[in-house]
Short mmCIF file of C-alpha atoms in Angstrom, two decimals:
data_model
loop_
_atom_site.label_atom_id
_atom_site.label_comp_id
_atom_site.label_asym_id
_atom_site.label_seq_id
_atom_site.Cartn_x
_atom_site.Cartn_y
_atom_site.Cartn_z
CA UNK A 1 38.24 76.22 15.84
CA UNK A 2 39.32 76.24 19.36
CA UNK A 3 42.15 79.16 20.38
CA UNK A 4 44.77 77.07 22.56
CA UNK A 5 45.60 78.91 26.08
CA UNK A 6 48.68 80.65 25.62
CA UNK A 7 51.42 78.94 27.69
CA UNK A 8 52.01 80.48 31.03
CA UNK A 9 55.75 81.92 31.73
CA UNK A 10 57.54 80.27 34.56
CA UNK A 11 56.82 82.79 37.60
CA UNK A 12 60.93 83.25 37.70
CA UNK A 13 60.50 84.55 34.38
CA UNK A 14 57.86 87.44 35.24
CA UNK A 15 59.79 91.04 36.30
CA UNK A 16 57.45 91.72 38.30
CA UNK A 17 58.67 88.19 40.40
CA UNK A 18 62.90 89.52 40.13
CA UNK A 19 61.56 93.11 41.46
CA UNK A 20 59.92 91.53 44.59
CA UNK A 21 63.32 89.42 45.02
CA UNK A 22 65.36 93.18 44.61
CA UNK A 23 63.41 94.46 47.51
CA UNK A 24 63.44 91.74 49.81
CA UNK A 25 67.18 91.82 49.51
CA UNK A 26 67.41 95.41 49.72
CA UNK A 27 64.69 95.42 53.39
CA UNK A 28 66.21 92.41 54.26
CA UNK A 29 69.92 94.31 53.98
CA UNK A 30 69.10 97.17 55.96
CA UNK A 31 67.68 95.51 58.91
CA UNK A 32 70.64 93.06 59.28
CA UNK A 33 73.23 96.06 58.46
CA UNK A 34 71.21 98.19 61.43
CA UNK A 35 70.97 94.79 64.30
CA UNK A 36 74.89 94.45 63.69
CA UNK A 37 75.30 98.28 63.96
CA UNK A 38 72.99 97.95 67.10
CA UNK A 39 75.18 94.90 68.62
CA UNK A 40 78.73 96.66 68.01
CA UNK A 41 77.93 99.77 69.38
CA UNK A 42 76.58 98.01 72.73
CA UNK A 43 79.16 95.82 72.58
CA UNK A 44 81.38 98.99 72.06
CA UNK A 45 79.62 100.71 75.01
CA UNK A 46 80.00 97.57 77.63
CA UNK A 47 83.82 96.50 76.74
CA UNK A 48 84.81 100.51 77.10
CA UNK A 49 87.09 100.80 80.23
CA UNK A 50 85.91 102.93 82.85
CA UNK A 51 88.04 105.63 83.97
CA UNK A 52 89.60 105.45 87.41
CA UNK A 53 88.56 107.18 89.54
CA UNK A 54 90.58 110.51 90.53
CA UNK A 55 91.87 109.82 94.27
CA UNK A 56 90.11 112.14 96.57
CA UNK A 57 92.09 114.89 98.10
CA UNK A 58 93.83 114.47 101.26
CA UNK A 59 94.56 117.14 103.50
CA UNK A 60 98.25 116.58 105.68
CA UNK A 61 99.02 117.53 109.08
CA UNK A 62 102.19 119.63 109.21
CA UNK A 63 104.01 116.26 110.74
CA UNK A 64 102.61 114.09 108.05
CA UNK A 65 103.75 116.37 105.66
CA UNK A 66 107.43 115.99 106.42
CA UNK A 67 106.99 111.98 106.58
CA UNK A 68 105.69 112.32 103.54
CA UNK A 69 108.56 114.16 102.49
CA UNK A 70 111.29 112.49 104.38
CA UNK A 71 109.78 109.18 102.94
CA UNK A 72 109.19 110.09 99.24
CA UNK A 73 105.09 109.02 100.27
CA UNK A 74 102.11 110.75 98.17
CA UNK A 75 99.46 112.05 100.99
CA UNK A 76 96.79 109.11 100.02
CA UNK A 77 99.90 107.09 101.59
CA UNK A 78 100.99 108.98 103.96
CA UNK A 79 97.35 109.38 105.56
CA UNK A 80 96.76 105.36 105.03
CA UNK A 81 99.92 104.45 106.86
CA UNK A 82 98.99 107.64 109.92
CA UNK A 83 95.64 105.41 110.75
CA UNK A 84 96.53 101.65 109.70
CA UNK A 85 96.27 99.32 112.50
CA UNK A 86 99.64 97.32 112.36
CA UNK A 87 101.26 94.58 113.71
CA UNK A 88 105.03 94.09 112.87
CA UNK A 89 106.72 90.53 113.08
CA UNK A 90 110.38 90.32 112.46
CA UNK A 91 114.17 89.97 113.08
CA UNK A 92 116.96 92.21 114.38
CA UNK A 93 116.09 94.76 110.71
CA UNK A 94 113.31 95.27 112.00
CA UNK A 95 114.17 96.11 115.54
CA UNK A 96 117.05 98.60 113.96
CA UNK A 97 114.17 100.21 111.82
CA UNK A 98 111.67 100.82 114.73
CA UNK A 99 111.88 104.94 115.02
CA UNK A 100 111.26 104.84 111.03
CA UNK A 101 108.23 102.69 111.39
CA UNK A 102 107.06 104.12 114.38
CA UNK A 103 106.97 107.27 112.46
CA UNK A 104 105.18 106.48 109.25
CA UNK A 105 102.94 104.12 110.90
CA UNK A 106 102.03 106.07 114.31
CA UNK A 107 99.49 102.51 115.14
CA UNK A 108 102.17 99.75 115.06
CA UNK A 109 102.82 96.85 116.93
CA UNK A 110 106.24 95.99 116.55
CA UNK A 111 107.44 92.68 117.47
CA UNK A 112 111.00 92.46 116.58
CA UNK A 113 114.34 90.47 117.88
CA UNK A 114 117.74 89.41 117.34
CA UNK A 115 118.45 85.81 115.60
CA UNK A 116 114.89 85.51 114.82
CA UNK A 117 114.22 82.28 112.78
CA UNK A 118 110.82 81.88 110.90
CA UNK A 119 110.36 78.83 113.01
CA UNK A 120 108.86 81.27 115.93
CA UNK A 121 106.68 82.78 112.92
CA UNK A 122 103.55 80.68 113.96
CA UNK A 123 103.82 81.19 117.50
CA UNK A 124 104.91 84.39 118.11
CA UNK A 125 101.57 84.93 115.33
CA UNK A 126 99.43 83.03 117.77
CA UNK A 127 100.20 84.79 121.28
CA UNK A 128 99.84 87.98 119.79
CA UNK A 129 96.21 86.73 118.36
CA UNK A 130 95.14 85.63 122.01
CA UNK A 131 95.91 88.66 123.55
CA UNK A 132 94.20 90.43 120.77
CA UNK A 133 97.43 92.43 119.18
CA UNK A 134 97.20 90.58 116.03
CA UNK A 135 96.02 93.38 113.64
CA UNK A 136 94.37 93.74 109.92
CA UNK A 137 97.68 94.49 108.48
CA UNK A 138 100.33 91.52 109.06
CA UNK A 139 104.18 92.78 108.59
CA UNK A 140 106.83 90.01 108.45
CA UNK A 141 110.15 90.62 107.97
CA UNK A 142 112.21 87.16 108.11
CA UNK A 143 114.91 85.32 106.78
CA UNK A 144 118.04 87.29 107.46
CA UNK A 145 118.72 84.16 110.02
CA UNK A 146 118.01 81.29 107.96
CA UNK A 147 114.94 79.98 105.38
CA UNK A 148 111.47 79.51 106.18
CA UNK A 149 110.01 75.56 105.76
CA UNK A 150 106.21 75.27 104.16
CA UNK A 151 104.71 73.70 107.32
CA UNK A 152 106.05 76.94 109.22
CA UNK A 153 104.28 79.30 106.91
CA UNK A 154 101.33 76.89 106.52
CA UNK A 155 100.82 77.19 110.33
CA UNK A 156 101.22 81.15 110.62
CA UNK A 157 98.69 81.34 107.56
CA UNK A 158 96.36 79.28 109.59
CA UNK A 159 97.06 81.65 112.53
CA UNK A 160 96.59 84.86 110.57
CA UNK A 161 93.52 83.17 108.60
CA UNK A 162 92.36 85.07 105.49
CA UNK A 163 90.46 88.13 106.38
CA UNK A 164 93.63 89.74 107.54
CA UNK A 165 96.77 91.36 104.92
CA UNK A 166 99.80 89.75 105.07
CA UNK A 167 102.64 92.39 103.68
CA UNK A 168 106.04 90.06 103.57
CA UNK A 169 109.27 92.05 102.96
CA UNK A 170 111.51 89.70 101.03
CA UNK A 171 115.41 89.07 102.46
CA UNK A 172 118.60 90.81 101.15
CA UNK A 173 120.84 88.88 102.64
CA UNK A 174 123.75 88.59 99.38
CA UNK A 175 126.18 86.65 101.72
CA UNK A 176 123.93 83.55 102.62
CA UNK A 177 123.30 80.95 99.73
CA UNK A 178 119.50 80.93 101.09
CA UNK A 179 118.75 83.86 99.99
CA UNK A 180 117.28 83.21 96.29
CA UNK A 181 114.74 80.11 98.67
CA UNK A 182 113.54 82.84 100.88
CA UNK A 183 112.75 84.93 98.15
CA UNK A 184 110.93 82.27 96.00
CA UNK A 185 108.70 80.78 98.79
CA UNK A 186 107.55 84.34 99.77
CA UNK A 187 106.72 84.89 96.02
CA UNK A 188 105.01 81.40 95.40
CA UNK A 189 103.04 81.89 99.02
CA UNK A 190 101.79 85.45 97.91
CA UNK A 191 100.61 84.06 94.53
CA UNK A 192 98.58 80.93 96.49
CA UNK A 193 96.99 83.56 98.65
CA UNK A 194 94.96 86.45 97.66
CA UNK A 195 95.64 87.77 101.16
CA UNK A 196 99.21 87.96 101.16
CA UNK A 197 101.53 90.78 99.26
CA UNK A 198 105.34 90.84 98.48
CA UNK A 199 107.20 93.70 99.73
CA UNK A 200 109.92 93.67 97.18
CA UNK A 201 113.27 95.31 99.06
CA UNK A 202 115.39 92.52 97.53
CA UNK A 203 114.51 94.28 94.21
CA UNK A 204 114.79 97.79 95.40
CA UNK A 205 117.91 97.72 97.22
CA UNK A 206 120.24 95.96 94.47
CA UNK A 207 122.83 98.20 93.51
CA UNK A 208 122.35 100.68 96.94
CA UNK A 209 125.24 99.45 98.78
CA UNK A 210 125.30 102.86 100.68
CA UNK A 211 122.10 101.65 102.60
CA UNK A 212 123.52 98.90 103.90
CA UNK A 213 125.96 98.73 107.29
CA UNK A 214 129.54 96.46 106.78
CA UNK A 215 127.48 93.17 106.99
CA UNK A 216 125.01 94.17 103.74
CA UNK A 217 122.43 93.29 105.97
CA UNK A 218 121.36 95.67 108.28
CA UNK A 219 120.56 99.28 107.28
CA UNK A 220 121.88 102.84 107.41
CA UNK A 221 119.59 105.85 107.78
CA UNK A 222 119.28 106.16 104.26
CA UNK A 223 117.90 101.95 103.80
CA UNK A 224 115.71 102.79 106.71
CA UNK A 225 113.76 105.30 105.39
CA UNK A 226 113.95 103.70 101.99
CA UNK A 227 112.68 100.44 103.68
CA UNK A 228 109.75 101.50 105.12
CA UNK A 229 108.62 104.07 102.09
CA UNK A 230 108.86 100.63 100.27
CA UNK A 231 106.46 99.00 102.88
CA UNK A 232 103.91 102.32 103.45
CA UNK A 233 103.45 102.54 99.51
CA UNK A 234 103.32 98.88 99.21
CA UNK A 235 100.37 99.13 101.69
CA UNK A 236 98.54 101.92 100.26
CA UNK A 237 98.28 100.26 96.79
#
């Protein structure tokens, strides 16, 4: 009589089949567990802020050291304001302010008059650029006379074009309704251009009546200085 083969088991059914499966999981574990470990810790390593650089040291002059002092100015910008090439654009504040900015920046032009209107912004901007006294550094100080229109800043943009800084001190002027529309277009025009910065003295002279002279316009000593501190740190930033 013939033996009948014995019936095979189903290879699932074999333990040598469920230890291969263990150790496949197992390998296949580790590797994934050590690529994710791998990909965090770059990811870790790339996302990781670097720190800022320490400014350099800057050695002071005995003069710059009491601007720096009289204007409440660190030395990194007290130096940047001693060698910035400036040219200064702006109304009767400005022309009161002169000696101050004359002092902290030693390198301005200063362009300043009485009744002012930002109308003459684009013009005044464009003689100045043909007789090559337009500077790097743009200060504007407007609006104590009246608002600024679009097209007027459009055109003096065009005139400055957008290698040089544009550093636009905002308007206190509390006893004219435009001053709020000054202050907006300045902001809105410094967030359209990448070249153009808000000098925020509306901001920093609320509350500091003492600055100001009878008309809450045009500045004491103490505004002066606290003006153009604003403008030198603004510029060194």
């Amino acid at each position: 009589m013939k033996r009948h083969a014995a019936t095979k088991k189903p290879i699932w059914k074999r333990p040598f089949f469920w230890v291969i499966i263990i150790l496949i999981v197992l390998v296949g574990g580790i590797t994934i567990g050590r690529q994710t470990g791998t990909t965090l810790s770059h990811h870790e390593k790339v996302s990781k802020p670097k720190p800022k650089p320490k400014p350099k040291p800057v050695k002071l002059t005995a003069k710059e050291k009491k601007v720096a002092k009289k204007y409440a100015l660190s030395p990194q910008a007290t130096a940047h304001a001693h060698t910035a090439k400036v040219t200064a654009i702006g109304d009767s504040v400005m022309v009161d302010i002169t000696p101050e900015l004359k002092q902290v920046f030693p390198h301005a032009l200063i362009n300043g008059a009485v009744g002012r209107q930002f109308y003459d912004l684009p013009t005044i901007a464009q003689s100045l650029k043909a007789e090559g006294k337009l500077a790097d550094n743009v200060v504007v100080n407007l609006g104590t006379n009246g608002p600024p229109e679009k097209k007027d800043i459009s055109r003096f943009l065009k005139v400055v074009g957008s290698k040089r800084q544009v550093y636009w001190i905002n308007t206190h002027v509390p006893t004219q309704r435009w001053e709020g529309q000054t202050n907006r277009l300045i902001a809105s025009t410094a967030k359209a251009n990448h070249n153009v910065h808000v000098v925020d003295w509306h901001n920093l002279s609320n509350n500091h009546a003492n600055w100001f002279a009878g008309d809450e316009v045009h500045l004491q000593t103490k505004g002066a200085t606290a003006y153009v501190g604003l403008l030198a740190k603004t510029m060194a930033k």
